[in-house]
Amino acid sequence: MKRNLTLFGILIVFVLIFTSAAGCAQYDKFTLNGWEKIALDRMGKTANEVDLTKLRVEDFIDLSGLTDKTYLYTDGEDKTVNKEGWYATLIDDFDVTYDGNSGLNSQVWTTSRHDVRWASQSKSHPEYANYWCSEMVSVENGIVKVKAEYDDNHQCEVCKSYGHTNGRFTGGFETRAEVAKPDGKGGRAYDSNIIWAQAFGYFETRVKFPALDGMWSAFWLQGNEMREIGNDGLDGTEIDVFESAFIKDNDKVSRMGHALLWNGYGKSGKVSGHIGKLQQDLYDGNFHTFSLLWTPECYVFFIDGYATWATNAGGVCRVPEFLRFTNEIDAGDTFGPHGQRIGKFPHDKSASFDVDYIRVYQNINYLQHIAPSKDGRPYSQDNNFESAYDSPYDTDN
């Protein structure tokens, strides 16, 4: 996830200017680029019989008969499969607090690495730097809270060892462990060791956003191979299920961004995204649901149960990806992702990004479309979820 995706940012600005000039409605009436056919075929109806701007999750899939309680599927064990081929793979209600690891289940999660997330954009204000720290993540009363605050005397021992004691601190948690190692130049490099990952399926979370300027939070998926150039998005696509960077809007309407990034970052990177205006206020202090249906044909995104965007840009990813929940702060320049102005984070306040649950399901009909692993065995921590896709830019993780 990048703060300033120049081409995408320019495109979004153009779209917003154009729609404003055209006198657009208070909210967007969503179209799904033809992928509404998935729901129509399943319902046995035509486009004339359905309001295509109000398609819901249950119009696309049926998860009835499956658990929504905390559960972790172990490959090879008996599983409950419903009539449409769905079964639960990972459900965490965060209803159990574990010792260590910020209270998270270490079989699934680790906190995002201690490091500089964004360097200060102001030479005269180095304290505008944004750092990630594990101590900003905690499980409290069944909710994962990712706190954000300014601290001029930060006492985390790891952060102190890196010299990070004065700045803006926040964090994240994910189903991957990044392990620090020397980079041979006096700095740090990282091994990316995936704990849990999945290709295809349905992913749903329920979250509450921090209603404070200069902040954004996100739920996104990544794979170890997405930075490699070649194969487009088939061997890895960053899937941003949501990015909450849009509290500071002149028209007082909630927006939400979805995006795909593939072929790495920088000059080689490619991006496809969508920002939609919503009827509901996402910053009303209540929890809201966000979900992704990732099929072998396309991605479909949902907000509060309604489909908001669908695409197959980049070619649909066919390798397992890990989950990430992150909270971020502007770096003093008042900008967030997609070139959106989000305001400046106040140093006299704090806020948290709250996650109530994550629910992930798989479909037996999708399994045949997953790319083979690098060693030909089932994907697991043993082979670091690496695929057999070949690229001249392959790197060890």
CSV table of C-alpha atoms in Angstrom, one decimal:
chain,number,residue,atom,x,y,z
A,1,MET,CA,0.0,0.0,0.0
A,2,LYS,CA,1.5,3.3,-1.1
A,3,ARG,CA,0.7,6.8,0.2
A,4,ASN,CA,1.0,8.6,-3.1
A,5,LEU,CA,0.2,6.5,-6.1
A,6,THR,CA,0.7,9.3,-8.6
A,7,LEU,CA,-1.1,8.1,-11.7
A,8,PHE,CA,-4.0,6.6,-9.7
A,9,GLY,CA,-4.2,9.8,-7.6
A,10,ILE,CA,-4.4,11.9,-10.8
A,11,LEU,CA,-7.1,9.7,-12.2
A,12,ILE,CA,-9.2,9.8,-9.0
A,13,VAL,CA,-8.9,13.6,-8.8
A,14,PHE,CA,-10.0,13.8,-12.4
A,15,VAL,CA,-13.0,11.5,-11.8
A,16,LEU,CA,-14.0,13.5,-8.7
A,17,ILE,CA,-13.8,16.8,-10.5
A,18,PHE,CA,-15.7,15.5,-13.5
A,19,THR,CA,-18.5,14.0,-11.3
A,20,SER,CA,-18.8,17.2,-9.3
A,21,ALA,CA,-19.1,19.2,-12.4
A,22,ALA,CA,-21.8,16.8,-13.7
A,23,GLY,CA,-23.8,17.3,-10.5
A,24,CYS,CA,-23.5,13.7,-9.3
A,25,ALA,CA,-25.8,12.2,-6.7
A,26,GLN,CA,-25.0,12.3,-3.0
A,27,TYR,CA,-23.9,8.7,-3.2
A,28,ASP,CA,-22.7,6.4,-6.0
A,29,LYS,CA,-25.0,3.9,-7.6
A,30,PHE,CA,-22.5,1.0,-8.0
A,31,THR,CA,-22.0,-1.0,-11.1
A,32,LEU,CA,-19.9,-4.2,-11.2
A,33,ASN,CA,-18.3,-4.1,-14.6
A,34,GLY,CA,-20.3,-7.1,-15.8
A,35,TRP,CA,-19.5,-9.3,-12.8
A,36,GLU,CA,-23.1,-8.9,-11.5
A,37,LYS,CA,-23.7,-11.9,-13.7
A,38,ILE,CA,-22.3,-14.1,-10.9
A,39,ALA,CA,-25.2,-13.1,-8.7
A,40,LEU,CA,-27.8,-13.1,-11.5
A,41,ASP,CA,-26.8,-16.6,-12.6
A,42,ARG,CA,-27.0,-17.8,-9.1
A,43,MET,CA,-30.4,-16.2,-8.5
A,44,GLY,CA,-31.7,-17.3,-11.9
A,45,LYS,CA,-32.8,-13.7,-12.7
A,46,THR,CA,-32.2,-11.1,-15.4
A,47,ALA,CA,-30.8,-7.7,-15.0
A,48,ASN,CA,-34.3,-6.2,-15.5
A,49,GLU,CA,-35.6,-8.1,-12.5
A,50,VAL,CA,-32.9,-6.9,-10.0
A,51,ASP,CA,-31.6,-3.6,-8.7
A,52,LEU,CA,-28.0,-4.1,-9.7
A,53,THR,CA,-26.9,-1.3,-7.4
A,54,LYS,CA,-28.2,-3.1,-4.4
A,55,LEU,CA,-26.7,-6.6,-4.7
A,56,ARG,CA,-25.8,-8.2,-1.4
A,57,VAL,CA,-23.3,-10.8,-0.3
A,58,GLU,CA,-26.0,-13.4,-0.1
A,59,ASP,CA,-26.9,-12.8,-3.8
A,60,PHE,CA,-23.4,-14.1,-4.7
A,61,ILE,CA,-22.7,-16.8,-2.1
A,62,ASP,CA,-24.5,-18.9,0.5
A,63,LEU,CA,-22.6,-19.5,3.8
A,64,SER,CA,-25.5,-21.1,5.6
A,65,GLY,CA,-24.8,-24.1,7.9
A,66,LEU,CA,-21.2,-22.9,8.6
A,67,THR,CA,-19.8,-21.7,11.8
A,68,ASP,CA,-19.1,-18.0,12.5
A,69,LYS,CA,-17.3,-18.8,15.8
A,70,THR,CA,-13.6,-18.7,16.3
A,71,TYR,CA,-12.1,-21.6,14.3
A,72,LEU,CA,-8.9,-22.5,12.5
A,73,TYR,CA,-9.0,-25.2,9.9
A,74,THR,CA,-6.0,-27.6,9.7
A,75,ASP,CA,-5.3,-28.9,6.2
A,76,GLY,CA,-6.4,-32.6,5.9
A,77,GLU,CA,-8.9,-32.6,8.7
A,78,ASP,CA,-12.6,-33.3,8.2
A,79,LYS,CA,-14.4,-30.1,7.4
A,80,THR,CA,-18.0,-29.0,7.2
A,81,VAL,CA,-18.9,-28.2,3.6
A,82,ASN,CA,-22.3,-26.7,2.8
A,83,LYS,CA,-24.4,-27.2,-0.3
A,84,GLU,CA,-22.5,-24.6,-2.4
A,85,GLY,CA,-19.1,-26.0,-1.5
A,86,TRP,CA,-18.1,-23.4,1.2
A,87,TYR,CA,-16.3,-24.3,4.4
A,88,ALA,CA,-14.7,-22.2,7.1
A,89,THR,CA,-10.9,-21.8,7.2
A,90,LEU,CA,-10.1,-19.0,9.6
A,91,ILE,CA,-12.4,-17.3,12.0
A,92,ASP,CA,-11.1,-15.1,14.9
A,93,ASP,CA,-13.6,-13.3,17.1
A,94,PHE,CA,-10.6,-12.2,19.3
A,95,ASP,CA,-12.7,-13.5,22.3
A,96,VAL,CA,-9.6,-15.1,23.8
A,97,THR,CA,-6.6,-13.0,25.0
A,98,TYR,CA,-3.3,-14.8,24.8
A,99,ASP,CA,-0.1,-14.3,26.7
A,100,GLY,CA,2.4,-12.3,24.8
A,101,ASN,CA,2.1,-11.2,21.1
A,102,SER,CA,-0.2,-8.3,22.2
A,103,GLY,CA,-2.8,-10.8,23.2
A,104,LEU,CA,-3.2,-12.3,19.7
A,105,ASN,CA,-3.1,-16.0,18.8
A,106,SER,CA,0.4,-16.6,17.7
A,107,GLN,CA,-0.7,-19.6,15.6
A,108,VAL,CA,-2.3,-17.1,13.3
A,109,TRP,CA,-1.0,-13.5,13.9
A,110,THR,CA,2.0,-11.4,14.7
A,111,THR,CA,2.3,-7.7,15.0
A,112,SER,CA,3.7,-5.6,12.2
A,113,ARG,CA,7.4,-5.1,12.4
A,114,HIS,CA,9.0,-2.3,14.5
A,115,ASP,CA,10.2,0.3,12.0
A,116,VAL,CA,9.7,3.6,10.3
A,117,ARG,CA,6.5,3.4,8.3
A,118,TRP,CA,6.7,6.9,6.8
A,119,ALA,CA,9.6,9.3,7.2
A,120,SER,CA,8.7,12.9,8.1
A,121,GLN,CA,7.9,15.1,5.1
A,122,SER,CA,9.2,18.2,6.9
A,123,LYS,CA,12.9,18.6,7.6
A,124,SER,CA,12.1,21.1,10.4
A,125,HIS,CA,9.7,18.6,12.1
A,126,PRO,CA,11.3,15.1,12.3
A,127,GLU,CA,8.7,14.2,14.9
A,128,TYR,CA,6.1,14.0,12.1
A,129,ALA,CA,7.6,10.6,11.2
A,130,ASN,CA,5.2,7.6,11.6
A,131,TYR,CA,6.5,4.5,13.4
A,132,TRP,CA,5.0,1.1,13.8
A,133,CYS,CA,5.3,-0.5,17.2
A,134,SER,CA,3.9,-3.7,18.6
A,135,GLU,CA,3.0,-2.0,21.9
A,136,MET,CA,0.3,0.0,20.0
A,137,VAL,CA,-1.7,-3.3,19.4
A,138,SER,CA,-3.8,-4.9,22.1
A,139,VAL,CA,-6.8,-7.2,22.5
A,140,GLU,CA,-9.4,-5.7,24.8
A,141,ASN,CA,-12.8,-7.2,25.5
A,142,GLY,CA,-12.9,-9.1,22.3
A,143,ILE,CA,-11.7,-6.2,20.1
A,144,VAL,CA,-8.2,-5.7,18.6
A,145,LYS,CA,-7.3,-2.1,19.1
A,146,VAL,CA,-4.5,-0.6,17.0
A,147,LYS,CA,-3.8,2.7,18.8
A,148,ALA,CA,-2.3,5.8,17.3
A,149,GLU,CA,-0.7,8.7,19.2
A,150,TYR,CA,2.1,11.2,19.3
A,151,ASP,CA,4.8,10.3,22.0
A,152,ASP,CA,7.9,12.4,22.7
A,153,ASN,CA,9.2,9.8,25.2
A,154,HIS,CA,8.4,6.4,23.7
A,155,GLN,CA,9.6,3.7,26.0
A,156,CYS,CA,9.3,0.5,23.9
A,157,GLU,CA,12.7,-1.2,24.2
A,158,VAL,CA,12.8,-2.3,20.5
A,159,CYS,CA,11.9,1.2,19.3
A,160,LYS,CA,14.4,2.8,21.6
A,161,SER,CA,17.1,0.5,20.3
A,162,TYR,CA,16.3,1.8,16.8
A,163,GLY,CA,16.3,5.4,18.0
A,164,HIS,CA,12.6,5.8,17.6
A,165,THR,CA,11.6,7.7,20.7
A,166,ASN,CA,9.9,10.9,19.4
A,167,GLY,CA,7.2,10.7,16.8
A,168,ARG,CA,3.8,9.4,15.8
A,169,PHE,CA,3.3,5.8,16.8
A,170,THR,CA,0.8,3.2,15.6
A,171,GLY,CA,0.9,-0.3,14.3
A,172,GLY,CA,-0.8,-3.3,12.7
A,173,PHE,CA,-1.1,-7.1,12.9
A,174,GLU,CA,-0.9,-9.7,10.2
A,175,THR,CA,-0.7,-13.4,9.4
A,176,ARG,CA,3.0,-13.0,8.5
A,177,ALA,CA,6.1,-12.6,10.6
A,178,GLU,CA,8.8,-10.3,9.4
A,179,VAL,CA,12.1,-11.2,11.0
A,180,ALA,CA,14.9,-8.6,11.1
A,181,LYS,CA,18.4,-9.4,9.9
A,182,PRO,CA,21.5,-7.3,9.0
A,183,ASP,CA,21.4,-6.0,5.4
A,184,GLY,CA,25.2,-6.0,5.2
A,185,LYS,CA,25.2,-2.2,5.0
A,186,GLY,CA,24.8,-1.5,8.7
A,187,GLY,CA,21.0,-1.5,8.4
A,188,ARG,CA,18.2,-4.0,8.6
A,189,ALA,CA,16.6,-6.3,6.0
A,190,TYR,CA,13.6,-8.6,6.7
A,191,ASP,CA,12.7,-12.2,6.0
A,192,SER,CA,8.9,-12.5,5.2
A,193,ASN,CA,7.7,-15.7,6.8
A,194,ILE,CA,4.0,-16.3,6.2
A,195,ILE,CA,2.1,-17.9,9.1
A,196,TRP,CA,-1.3,-18.3,7.3
A,197,ALA,CA,-2.4,-17.6,3.8
A,198,GLN,CA,-5.2,-18.5,1.3
A,199,ALA,CA,-5.9,-18.1,-2.4
A,200,PHE,CA,-9.5,-17.4,-3.3
A,201,GLY,CA,-12.4,-17.5,-1.0
A,202,TYR,CA,-14.6,-15.0,1.0
A,203,PHE,CA,-13.0,-12.7,3.5
A,204,GLU,CA,-15.1,-10.5,5.9
A,205,THR,CA,-14.2,-8.2,8.8
A,206,ARG,CA,-16.1,-5.9,11.1
A,207,VAL,CA,-14.2,-2.7,12.1
A,208,LYS,CA,-14.6,0.7,13.6
A,209,PHE,CA,-12.6,3.6,12.2
A,210,PRO,CA,-10.7,6.3,14.1
A,211,ALA,CA,-12.5,9.6,13.4
A,212,LEU,CA,-9.5,11.8,13.5
A,213,ASP,CA,-7.7,13.8,10.8
A,214,GLY,CA,-4.4,12.6,9.4
A,215,MET,CA,-5.2,8.9,9.9
A,216,TRP,CA,-6.2,6.0,7.7
A,217,SER,CA,-6.6,2.3,8.4
A,218,ALA,CA,-6.8,-0.7,6.1
A,219,PHE,CA,-7.6,-4.4,5.6
A,220,TRP,CA,-5.4,-5.8,2.8
A,221,LEU,CA,-3.9,-9.0,1.4
A,222,GLN,CA,-0.4,-9.5,0.1
A,223,GLY,CA,1.8,-12.4,-1.0
A,224,ASN,CA,5.6,-12.9,-0.9
A,225,GLU,CA,5.8,-12.8,-4.7
A,226,MET,CA,3.8,-9.7,-5.5
A,227,ARG,CA,6.9,-7.5,-5.7
A,228,GLU,CA,8.3,-9.6,-8.6
A,229,ILE,CA,8.0,-8.3,-12.1
A,230,GLY,CA,6.3,-10.6,-14.6
A,231,ASN,CA,3.2,-12.8,-14.7
A,232,ASP,CA,1.1,-9.7,-14.0
A,233,GLY,CA,-1.0,-10.2,-10.9
A,234,LEU,CA,-1.3,-14.0,-11.2
A,235,ASP,CA,1.7,-14.6,-8.9
A,236,GLY,CA,0.7,-11.9,-6.3
A,237,THR,CA,-1.6,-8.9,-6.1
A,238,GLU,CA,-1.9,-6.5,-3.2
A,239,ILE,CA,-5.7,-6.5,-2.6
A,240,ASP,CA,-6.8,-3.5,-0.6
A,241,VAL,CA,-10.2,-4.5,0.7
A,242,PHE,CA,-10.6,-1.1,2.1
A,243,GLU,CA,-8.6,2.0,3.0
A,244,SER,CA,-10.3,4.6,5.3
A,245,ALA,CA,-8.5,7.7,4.1
A,246,PHE,CA,-11.5,9.8,3.3
A,247,ILE,CA,-12.8,11.4,6.5
A,248,LYS,CA,-11.8,14.9,5.4
A,249,ASP,CA,-14.2,15.5,2.5
A,250,ASN,CA,-15.5,18.8,1.4
A,251,ASP,CA,-18.9,17.4,0.4
A,252,LYS,CA,-19.3,15.7,3.8
A,253,VAL,CA,-20.0,12.3,2.2
A,254,SER,CA,-18.2,9.2,3.3
A,255,ARG,CA,-16.0,7.6,0.6
A,256,MET,CA,-14.2,4.3,0.6
A,257,GLY,CA,-11.3,3.1,-1.5
A,258,HIS,CA,-10.7,-0.4,-2.9
A,259,ALA,CA,-7.5,-1.1,-4.9
A,260,LEU,CA,-5.3,-3.7,-6.6
A,261,LEU,CA,-1.6,-3.4,-7.0
A,262,TRP,CA,0.7,-5.8,-8.9
A,263,ASN,CA,4.0,-6.2,-10.6
A,264,GLY,CA,5.7,-4.7,-7.6
A,265,TYR,CA,6.0,-1.0,-6.8
A,266,GLY,CA,7.7,1.9,-8.4
A,267,LYS,CA,8.0,2.2,-12.2
A,268,SER,CA,7.0,-1.4,-12.9
A,269,GLY,CA,4.0,-1.4,-10.6
A,270,LYS,CA,0.4,-1.4,-12.0
A,271,VAL,CA,-2.7,-0.2,-10.2
A,272,SER,CA,-6.4,-0.4,-10.5
A,273,GLY,CA,-8.8,1.1,-8.0
A,274,HIS,CA,-12.1,2.6,-7.2
A,275,ILE,CA,-13.3,5.2,-4.7
A,276,GLY,CA,-17.1,5.3,-4.1
A,277,LYS,CA,-19.4,7.8,-2.3
A,278,LEU,CA,-21.6,6.0,0.2
A,279,GLN,CA,-25.0,6.6,1.7
A,280,GLN,CA,-23.9,5.6,5.3
A,281,ASP,CA,-21.5,7.6,7.5
A,282,LEU,CA,-18.5,5.3,8.1
A,283,TYR,CA,-17.2,7.6,10.9
A,284,ASP,CA,-20.4,7.4,13.0
A,285,GLY,CA,-18.7,5.6,15.8
A,286,ASN,CA,-20.3,2.3,14.9
A,287,PHE,CA,-18.8,-0.9,13.5
A,288,HIS,CA,-19.1,-1.5,9.7
A,289,THR,CA,-18.4,-4.7,7.7
A,290,PHE,CA,-16.1,-5.0,4.7
A,291,SER,CA,-15.6,-8.1,2.6
A,292,LEU,CA,-14.0,-9.6,-0.4
A,293,LEU,CA,-15.2,-12.4,-2.7
A,294,TRP,CA,-12.1,-13.6,-4.5
A,295,THR,CA,-13.0,-16.1,-7.2
A,296,PRO,CA,-10.9,-17.6,-10.0
A,297,GLU,CA,-12.6,-15.1,-12.4
A,298,CYS,CA,-12.7,-11.8,-10.5
A,299,TYR,CA,-12.7,-9.9,-7.2
A,300,VAL,CA,-16.0,-8.5,-5.7
A,301,PHE,CA,-15.8,-6.0,-2.9
A,302,PHE,CA,-18.6,-5.3,-0.3
A,303,ILE,CA,-19.3,-2.6,2.3
A,304,ASP,CA,-21.9,-3.3,4.9
A,305,GLY,CA,-23.1,-6.3,2.9
A,306,TYR,CA,-23.6,-4.5,-0.4
A,307,ALA,CA,-21.4,-4.9,-3.5
A,308,THR,CA,-19.5,-1.8,-4.4
A,309,TRP,CA,-16.9,-2.8,-7.0
A,310,ALA,CA,-15.8,-5.8,-9.0
A,311,THR,CA,-12.8,-6.3,-11.3
A,312,ASN,CA,-10.3,-8.8,-12.7
A,313,ALA,CA,-7.6,-6.3,-13.3
A,314,GLY,CA,-4.1,-7.7,-13.6
A,315,GLY,CA,-5.4,-11.2,-14.1
A,316,VAL,CA,-6.8,-12.8,-10.9
A,317,CYS,CA,-4.1,-13.8,-8.3
A,318,ARG,CA,-3.7,-17.6,-8.0
A,319,VAL,CA,-1.3,-17.9,-5.1
A,320,PRO,CA,-2.0,-17.7,-1.3
A,321,GLU,CA,-1.8,-14.3,0.4
A,322,PHE,CA,-1.6,-13.3,4.0
A,323,LEU,CA,-3.9,-10.9,5.8
A,324,ARG,CA,-3.0,-7.4,7.2
A,325,PHE,CA,-4.8,-4.9,9.4
A,326,THR,CA,-2.9,-1.7,9.7
A,327,ASN,CA,-3.4,1.8,11.1
A,328,GLU,CA,-1.3,4.7,9.6
A,329,ILE,CA,-0.7,8.4,10.2
A,330,ASP,CA,0.2,11.2,7.7
A,331,ALA,CA,3.8,12.2,7.7
A,332,GLY,CA,3.2,15.9,8.2
A,333,ASP,CA,2.2,16.6,4.7
A,334,THR,CA,-1.6,16.0,5.3
A,335,PHE,CA,-1.7,13.3,2.5
A,336,GLY,CA,-2.8,9.7,2.6
A,337,PRO,CA,-3.1,7.0,-0.1
A,338,HIS,CA,-4.4,7.7,-3.6
A,339,GLY,CA,-3.2,11.3,-3.3
A,340,GLN,CA,-6.0,12.1,-1.0
A,341,ARG,CA,-5.7,15.0,1.4
A,342,ILE,CA,-6.6,13.7,4.9
A,343,GLY,CA,-5.5,16.5,7.2
A,344,LYS,CA,-2.8,16.5,9.8
A,345,PHE,CA,-2.7,14.3,12.9
A,346,PRO,CA,-3.1,16.2,16.1
A,347,HIS,CA,-0.4,15.6,18.7
A,348,ASP,CA,-2.8,16.2,21.7
A,349,LYS,CA,-5.2,13.4,20.8
A,350,SER,CA,-5.1,9.7,20.3
A,351,ALA,CA,-7.4,7.2,18.6
A,352,SER,CA,-7.6,3.5,17.7
A,353,PHE,CA,-8.6,1.4,14.8
A,354,ASP,CA,-10.8,-1.4,16.2
A,355,VAL,CA,-11.3,-4.9,14.7
A,356,ASP,CA,-14.2,-7.0,16.0
A,357,TYR,CA,-13.6,-10.2,13.9
A,358,ILE,CA,-12.2,-11.7,10.8
A,359,ARG,CA,-14.0,-14.5,9.0
A,360,VAL,CA,-12.5,-16.4,6.0
A,361,TYR,CA,-14.2,-19.2,4.0
A,362,GLN,CA,-13.0,-21.3,1.1
A,363,ASN,CA,-14.9,-23.1,-1.7
A,364,ILE,CA,-13.9,-26.6,-2.8
A,365,ASN,CA,-14.6,-25.6,-6.4
A,366,TYR,CA,-11.9,-23.0,-6.3
A,367,LEU,CA,-9.1,-25.3,-5.2
A,368,GLN,CA,-8.3,-26.7,-8.6
A,369,HIS,CA,-7.5,-23.1,-9.8
A,370,ILE,CA,-4.7,-22.5,-7.2
A,371,ALA,CA,-1.3,-22.3,-8.8
A,372,PRO,CA,1.1,-25.2,-7.7
A,373,SER,CA,3.6,-24.5,-5.0
A,374,LYS,CA,7.3,-24.2,-5.6
A,375,ASP,CA,8.1,-27.6,-4.2
A,376,GLY,CA,4.9,-29.3,-5.4
A,377,ARG,CA,3.7,-29.9,-1.8
A,378,PRO,CA,0.7,-28.3,-0.2
A,379,TYR,CA,1.2,-24.6,0.6
A,380,SER,CA,2.4,-24.2,4.2
A,381,GLN,CA,4.9,-22.4,6.4
A,382,ASP,CA,7.4,-25.1,5.4
A,383,ASN,CA,7.6,-23.8,1.8
A,384,ASN,CA,6.7,-20.3,2.9
A,385,PHE,CA,3.7,-20.3,0.6
A,386,GLU,CA,5.9,-19.8,-2.5
A,387,SER,CA,4.4,-20.7,-5.8
A,388,ALA,CA,5.9,-22.4,-8.9
A,389,TYR,CA,5.6,-19.2,-11.0
A,390,ASP,CA,8.9,-18.4,-12.5
A,391,SER,CA,10.2,-14.9,-12.7
A,392,PRO,CA,13.7,-13.5,-13.5
A,393,TYR,CA,13.1,-11.3,-10.5
A,394,ASP,CA,12.5,-14.1,-8.0
A,395,THR,CA,13.9,-13.3,-4.6
A,396,ASP,CA,14.3,-15.3,-1.4
A,397,ASN,CA,12.0,-14.1,1.4
